[in-house]
mmCIF file of C-alpha atoms and ligand atoms in Angstrom:
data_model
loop_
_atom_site.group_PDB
_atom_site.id
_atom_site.type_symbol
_atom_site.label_atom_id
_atom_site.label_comp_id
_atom_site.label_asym_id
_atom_site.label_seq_id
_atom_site.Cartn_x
_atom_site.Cartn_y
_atom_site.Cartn_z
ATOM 1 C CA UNK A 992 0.000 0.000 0.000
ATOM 2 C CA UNK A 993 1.612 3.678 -0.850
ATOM 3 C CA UNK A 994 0.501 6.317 1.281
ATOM 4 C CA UNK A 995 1.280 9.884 0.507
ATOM 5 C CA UNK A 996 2.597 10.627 4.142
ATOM 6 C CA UNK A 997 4.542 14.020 6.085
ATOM 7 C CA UNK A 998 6.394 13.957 9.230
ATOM 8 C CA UNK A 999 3.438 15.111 11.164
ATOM 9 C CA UNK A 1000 2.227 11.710 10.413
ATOM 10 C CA UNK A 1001 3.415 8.806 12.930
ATOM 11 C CA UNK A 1002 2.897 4.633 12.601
ATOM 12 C CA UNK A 1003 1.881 2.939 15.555
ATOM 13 C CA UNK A 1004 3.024 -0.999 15.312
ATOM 14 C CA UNK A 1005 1.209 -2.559 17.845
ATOM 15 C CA UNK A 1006 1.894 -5.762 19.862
ATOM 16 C CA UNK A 1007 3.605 -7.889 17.151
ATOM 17 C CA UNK A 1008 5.227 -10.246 19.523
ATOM 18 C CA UNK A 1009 5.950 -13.823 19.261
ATOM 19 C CA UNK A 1010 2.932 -14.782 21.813
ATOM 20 C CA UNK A 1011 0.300 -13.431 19.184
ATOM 21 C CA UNK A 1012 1.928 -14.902 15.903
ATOM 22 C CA UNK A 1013 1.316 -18.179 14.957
ATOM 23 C CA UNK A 1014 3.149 -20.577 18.092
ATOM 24 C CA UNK A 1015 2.605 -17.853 20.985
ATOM 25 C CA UNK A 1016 0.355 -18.196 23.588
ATOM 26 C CA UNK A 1017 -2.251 -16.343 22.586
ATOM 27 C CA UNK A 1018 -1.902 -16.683 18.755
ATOM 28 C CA UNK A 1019 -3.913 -14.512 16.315
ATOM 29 C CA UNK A 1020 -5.501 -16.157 13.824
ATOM 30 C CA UNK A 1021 -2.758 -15.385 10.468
ATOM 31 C CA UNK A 1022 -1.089 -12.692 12.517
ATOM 32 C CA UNK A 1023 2.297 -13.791 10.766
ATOM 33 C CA UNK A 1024 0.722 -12.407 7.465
ATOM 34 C CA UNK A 1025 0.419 -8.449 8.558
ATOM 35 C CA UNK A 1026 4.314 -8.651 9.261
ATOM 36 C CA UNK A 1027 5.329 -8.349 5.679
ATOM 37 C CA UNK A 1028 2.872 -5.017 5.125
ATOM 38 C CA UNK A 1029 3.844 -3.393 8.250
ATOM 39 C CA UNK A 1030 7.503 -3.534 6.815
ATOM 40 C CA UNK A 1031 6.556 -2.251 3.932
ATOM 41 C CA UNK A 1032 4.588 0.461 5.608
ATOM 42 C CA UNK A 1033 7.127 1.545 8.077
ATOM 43 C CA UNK A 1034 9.666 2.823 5.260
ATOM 44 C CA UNK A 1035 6.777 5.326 4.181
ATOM 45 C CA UNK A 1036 6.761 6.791 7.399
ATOM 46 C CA UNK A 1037 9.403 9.353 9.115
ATOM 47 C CA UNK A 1038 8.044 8.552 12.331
ATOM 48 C CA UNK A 1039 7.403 5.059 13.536
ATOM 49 C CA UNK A 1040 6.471 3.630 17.271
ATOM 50 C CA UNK A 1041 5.944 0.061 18.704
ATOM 51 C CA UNK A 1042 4.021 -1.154 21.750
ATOM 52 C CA UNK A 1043 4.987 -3.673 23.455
ATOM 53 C CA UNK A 1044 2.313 -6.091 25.891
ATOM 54 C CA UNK A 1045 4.251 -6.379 28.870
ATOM 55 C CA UNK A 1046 3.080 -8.241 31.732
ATOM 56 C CA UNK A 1047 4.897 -9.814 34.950
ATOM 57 C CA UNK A 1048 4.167 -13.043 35.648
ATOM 58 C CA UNK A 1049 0.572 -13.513 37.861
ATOM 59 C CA UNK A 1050 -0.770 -10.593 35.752
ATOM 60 C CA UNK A 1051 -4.346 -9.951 37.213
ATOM 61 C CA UNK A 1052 -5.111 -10.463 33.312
ATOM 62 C CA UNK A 1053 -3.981 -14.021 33.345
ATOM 63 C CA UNK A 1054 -6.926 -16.949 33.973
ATOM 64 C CA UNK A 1055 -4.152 -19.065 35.610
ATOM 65 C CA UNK A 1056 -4.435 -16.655 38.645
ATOM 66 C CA UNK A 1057 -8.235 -16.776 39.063
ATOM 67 C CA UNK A 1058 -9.165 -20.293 40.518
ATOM 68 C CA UNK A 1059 -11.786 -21.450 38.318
ATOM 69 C CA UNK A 1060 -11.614 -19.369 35.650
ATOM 70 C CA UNK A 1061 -10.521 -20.265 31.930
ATOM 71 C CA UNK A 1062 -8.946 -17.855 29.097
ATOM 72 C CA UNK A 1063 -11.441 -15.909 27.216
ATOM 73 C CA UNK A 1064 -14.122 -16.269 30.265
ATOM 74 C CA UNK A 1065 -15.056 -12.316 31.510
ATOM 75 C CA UNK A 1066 -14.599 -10.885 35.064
ATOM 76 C CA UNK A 1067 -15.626 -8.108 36.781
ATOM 77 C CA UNK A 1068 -12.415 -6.016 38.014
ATOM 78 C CA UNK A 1069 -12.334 -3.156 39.733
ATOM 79 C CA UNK A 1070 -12.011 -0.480 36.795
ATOM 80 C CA UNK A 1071 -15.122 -2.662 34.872
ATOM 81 C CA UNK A 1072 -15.356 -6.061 32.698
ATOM 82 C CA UNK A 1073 -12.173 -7.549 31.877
ATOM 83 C CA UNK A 1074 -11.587 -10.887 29.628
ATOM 84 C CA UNK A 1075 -8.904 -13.556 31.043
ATOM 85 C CA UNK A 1076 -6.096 -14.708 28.864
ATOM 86 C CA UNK A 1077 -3.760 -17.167 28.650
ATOM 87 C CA UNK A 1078 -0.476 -16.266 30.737
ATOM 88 C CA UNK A 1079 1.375 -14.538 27.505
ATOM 89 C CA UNK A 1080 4.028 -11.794 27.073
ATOM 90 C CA UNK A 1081 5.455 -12.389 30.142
ATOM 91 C CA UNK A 1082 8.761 -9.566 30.587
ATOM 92 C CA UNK A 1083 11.840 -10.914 29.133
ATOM 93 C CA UNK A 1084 10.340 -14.275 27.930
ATOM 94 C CA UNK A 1085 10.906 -15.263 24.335
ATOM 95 C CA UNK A 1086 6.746 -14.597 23.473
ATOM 96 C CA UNK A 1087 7.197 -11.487 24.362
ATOM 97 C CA UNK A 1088 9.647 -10.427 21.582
ATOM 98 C CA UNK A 1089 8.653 -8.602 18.693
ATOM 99 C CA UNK A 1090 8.182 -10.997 15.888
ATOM 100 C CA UNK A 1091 11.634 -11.786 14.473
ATOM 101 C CA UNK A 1092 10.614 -10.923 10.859
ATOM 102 C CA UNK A 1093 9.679 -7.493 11.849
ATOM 103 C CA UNK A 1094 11.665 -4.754 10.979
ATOM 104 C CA UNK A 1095 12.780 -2.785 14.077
ATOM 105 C CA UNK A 1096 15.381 -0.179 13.075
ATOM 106 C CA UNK A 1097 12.831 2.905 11.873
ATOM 107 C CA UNK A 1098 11.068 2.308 15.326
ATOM 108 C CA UNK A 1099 11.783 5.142 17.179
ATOM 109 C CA UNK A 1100 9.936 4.161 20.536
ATOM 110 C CA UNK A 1101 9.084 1.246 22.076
ATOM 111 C CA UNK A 1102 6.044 2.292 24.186
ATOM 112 C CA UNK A 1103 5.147 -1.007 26.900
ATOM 113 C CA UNK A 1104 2.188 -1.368 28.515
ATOM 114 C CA UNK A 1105 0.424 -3.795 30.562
ATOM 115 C CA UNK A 1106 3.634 -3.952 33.155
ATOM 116 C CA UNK A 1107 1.371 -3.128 36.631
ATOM 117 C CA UNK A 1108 0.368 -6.360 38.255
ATOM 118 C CA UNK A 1109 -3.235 -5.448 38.939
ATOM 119 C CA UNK A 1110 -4.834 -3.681 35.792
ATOM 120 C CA UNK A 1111 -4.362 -4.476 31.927
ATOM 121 C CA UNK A 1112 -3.789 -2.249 28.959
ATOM 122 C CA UNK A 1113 -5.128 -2.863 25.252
ATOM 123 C CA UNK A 1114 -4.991 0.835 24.326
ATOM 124 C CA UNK A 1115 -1.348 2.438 24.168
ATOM 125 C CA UNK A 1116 -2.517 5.340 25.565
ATOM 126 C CA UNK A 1117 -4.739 4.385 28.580
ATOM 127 C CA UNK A 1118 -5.078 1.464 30.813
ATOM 128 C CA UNK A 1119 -7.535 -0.394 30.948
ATOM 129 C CA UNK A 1120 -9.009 2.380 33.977
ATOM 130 C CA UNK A 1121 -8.924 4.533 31.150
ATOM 131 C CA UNK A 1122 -6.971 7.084 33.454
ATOM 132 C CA UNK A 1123 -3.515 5.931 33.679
ATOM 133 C CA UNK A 1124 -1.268 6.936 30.871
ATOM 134 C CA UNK A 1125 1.430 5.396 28.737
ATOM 135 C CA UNK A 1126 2.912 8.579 28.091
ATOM 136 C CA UNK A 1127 2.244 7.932 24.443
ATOM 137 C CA UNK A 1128 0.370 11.259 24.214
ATOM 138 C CA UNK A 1129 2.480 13.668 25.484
ATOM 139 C CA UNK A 1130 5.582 12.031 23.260
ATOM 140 C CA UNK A 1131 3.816 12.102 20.007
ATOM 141 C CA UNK A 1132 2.155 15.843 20.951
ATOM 142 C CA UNK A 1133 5.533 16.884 21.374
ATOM 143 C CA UNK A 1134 7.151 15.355 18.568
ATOM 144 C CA UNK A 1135 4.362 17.509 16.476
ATOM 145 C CA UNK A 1136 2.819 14.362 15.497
ATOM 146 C CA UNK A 1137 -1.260 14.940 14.066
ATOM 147 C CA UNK A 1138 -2.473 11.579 12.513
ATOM 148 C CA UNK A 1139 -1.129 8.068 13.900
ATOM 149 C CA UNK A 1140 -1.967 4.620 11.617
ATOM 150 C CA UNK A 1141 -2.750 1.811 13.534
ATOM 151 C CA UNK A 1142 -1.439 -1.609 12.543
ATOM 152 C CA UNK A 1143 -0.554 -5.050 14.336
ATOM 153 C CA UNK A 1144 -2.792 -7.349 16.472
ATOM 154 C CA UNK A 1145 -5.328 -7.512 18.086
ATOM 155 C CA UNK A 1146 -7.577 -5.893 15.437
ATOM 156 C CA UNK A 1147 -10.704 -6.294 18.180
ATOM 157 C CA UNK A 1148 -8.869 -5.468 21.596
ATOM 158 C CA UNK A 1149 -4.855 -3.547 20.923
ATOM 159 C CA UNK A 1150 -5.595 -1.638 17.754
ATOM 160 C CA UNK A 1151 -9.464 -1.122 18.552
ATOM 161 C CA UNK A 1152 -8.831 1.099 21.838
ATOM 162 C CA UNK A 1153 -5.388 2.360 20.899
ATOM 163 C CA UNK A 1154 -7.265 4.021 17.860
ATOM 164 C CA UNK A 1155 -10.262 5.008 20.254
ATOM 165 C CA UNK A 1156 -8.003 6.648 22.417
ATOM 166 C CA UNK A 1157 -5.775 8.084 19.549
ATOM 167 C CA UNK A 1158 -8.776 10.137 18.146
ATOM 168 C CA UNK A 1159 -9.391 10.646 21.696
ATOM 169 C CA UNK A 1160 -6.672 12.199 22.292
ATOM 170 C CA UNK A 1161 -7.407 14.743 19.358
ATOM 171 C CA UNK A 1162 -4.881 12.925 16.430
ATOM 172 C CA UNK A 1163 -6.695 11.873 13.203
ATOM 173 C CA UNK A 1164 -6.643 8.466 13.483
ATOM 174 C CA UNK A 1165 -6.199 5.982 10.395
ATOM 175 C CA UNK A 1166 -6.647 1.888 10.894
ATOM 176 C CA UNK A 1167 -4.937 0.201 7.941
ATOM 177 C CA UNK A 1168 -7.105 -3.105 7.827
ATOM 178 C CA UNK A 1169 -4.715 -5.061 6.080
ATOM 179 C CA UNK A 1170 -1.680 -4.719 8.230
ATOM 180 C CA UNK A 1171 -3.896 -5.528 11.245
ATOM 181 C CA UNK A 1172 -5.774 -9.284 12.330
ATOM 182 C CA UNK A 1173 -8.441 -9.964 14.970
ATOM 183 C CA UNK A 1174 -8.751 -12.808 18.144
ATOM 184 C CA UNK A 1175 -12.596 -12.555 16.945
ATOM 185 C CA UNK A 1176 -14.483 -14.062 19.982
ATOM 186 C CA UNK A 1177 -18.216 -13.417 19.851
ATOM 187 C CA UNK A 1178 -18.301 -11.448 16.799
ATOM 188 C CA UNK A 1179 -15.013 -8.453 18.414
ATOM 189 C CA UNK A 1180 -14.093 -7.676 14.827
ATOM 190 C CA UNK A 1181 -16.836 -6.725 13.469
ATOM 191 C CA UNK A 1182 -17.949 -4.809 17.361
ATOM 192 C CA UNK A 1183 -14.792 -2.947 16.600
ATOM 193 C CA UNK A 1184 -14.973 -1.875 13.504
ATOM 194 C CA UNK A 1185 -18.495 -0.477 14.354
ATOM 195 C CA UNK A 1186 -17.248 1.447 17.750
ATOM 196 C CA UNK A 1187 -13.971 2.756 15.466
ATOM 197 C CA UNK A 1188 -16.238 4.499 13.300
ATOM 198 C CA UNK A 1189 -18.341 5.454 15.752
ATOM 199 C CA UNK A 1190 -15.458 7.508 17.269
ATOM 200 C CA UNK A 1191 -14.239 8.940 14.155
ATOM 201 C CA UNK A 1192 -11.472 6.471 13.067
ATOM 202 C CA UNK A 1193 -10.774 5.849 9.468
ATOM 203 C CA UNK A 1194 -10.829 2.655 8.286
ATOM 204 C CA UNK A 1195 -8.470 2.207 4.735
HETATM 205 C C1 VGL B 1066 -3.897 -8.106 23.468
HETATM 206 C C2 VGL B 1066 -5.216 -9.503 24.698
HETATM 207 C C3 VGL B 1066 -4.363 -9.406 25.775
HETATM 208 C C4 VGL B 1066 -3.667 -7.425 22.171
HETATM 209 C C5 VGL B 1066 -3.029 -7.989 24.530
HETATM 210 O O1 VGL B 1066 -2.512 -7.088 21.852
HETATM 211 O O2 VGL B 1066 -4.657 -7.204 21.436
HETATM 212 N N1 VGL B 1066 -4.996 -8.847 23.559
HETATM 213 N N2 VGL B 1066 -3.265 -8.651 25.675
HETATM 214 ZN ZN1 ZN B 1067 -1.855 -8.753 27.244
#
């Protein structure tokens, strides 16, 4: 895909790591396949920032630690509904690595998120309290930065709230659908797409 892009203009790679590719943990289904396009995207672009999912081991995230409880099952946490995962991106485990494929030198920033114990992050902007910040905000304000592209995985949980809270934040906000791939449980993708374009998010 070209893309007639300026250096107000930032890509936001999020959460290719080994533990959503095809062998992780919590694999997306063909997540291998957006790993060619986002390297072909990311030499349009001057500016270009990863996320990382970055949890300790016992994240509150993690079924394992709720007796009874099995991935994908919902919960109610303190900051609202949560789903349970399998135990994945675990700091400094192998699953946690960016996907060996994927480029890494234009990344400028590697913005990680999900690293406190008791509350998970899908957006990069926002925990999942929707009040504690990344700091990806304030770095891409100040860089001068004005519309972010969203690519990686999860289409229906990562990508979905890290555009939300992109055009949130007051960026124009572009989802390249190609470069991205959904978990899909109970119909997510096409929920996401839907609340996306509800919040102003372009969808190319
Ligand atoms: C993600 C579930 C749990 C994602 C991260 O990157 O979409 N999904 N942690
Ligand atoms: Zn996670």
């Amino acid at each position: 895909m070209e893309l007639n892009t300026s250096n107000t203009d930032c890509l936001l790679i999020i959460d290719v790591q080994n533990d959503f590719c095809s062998g992780g943990a919590l694999a997306v289904p063909d997540a291998d396949s957006v790993v060619a396009s986002i390297n072909q995207l990311s030499q349009q672009f001057d500016n270009v920032v990863a996320t990382q999912d970055w949890h300790p081991p016992q994240h509150s995230s993690f079924a394992s630690v709720h007796s009874g409880r099995s991935p994908m099952d919902q919960i109610d946490m303190p900051y609202g509904p949560q789903t349970l995962w399998p135990d994945h991106c675990i700091q400094g485990s192998h699953g946690a690595e960016f996907h060996a494929d994927l480029t890494m030198h234009a990344v400028q920033n590697i913005i990680r998120k999900g690293f406190r114990q008791p509350i998970d992050s899908y957006s990069a902007f926002f925990e999942n309290d929707h009040t504690t910040t990344t700091g990806l905000s304030g770095y891409l304000k100040e860089r001068g930065i004005k519309r972010v592209y969203c690519v990686g995985l999860a289409l229906d949980f990562c990508v979905r709230f890290s555009a939300e809270d992109a055009r949130k934040e007051g960026f124009e906000t572009v989802v390249i659908e190609n470069a991205c791939r959904g978990i899909d449980i109970d119909g997510s993708v096409d929920a996401a797409r839907q609340a996306m374009l509800e919040c102003g998010v372009s969808l190319v």
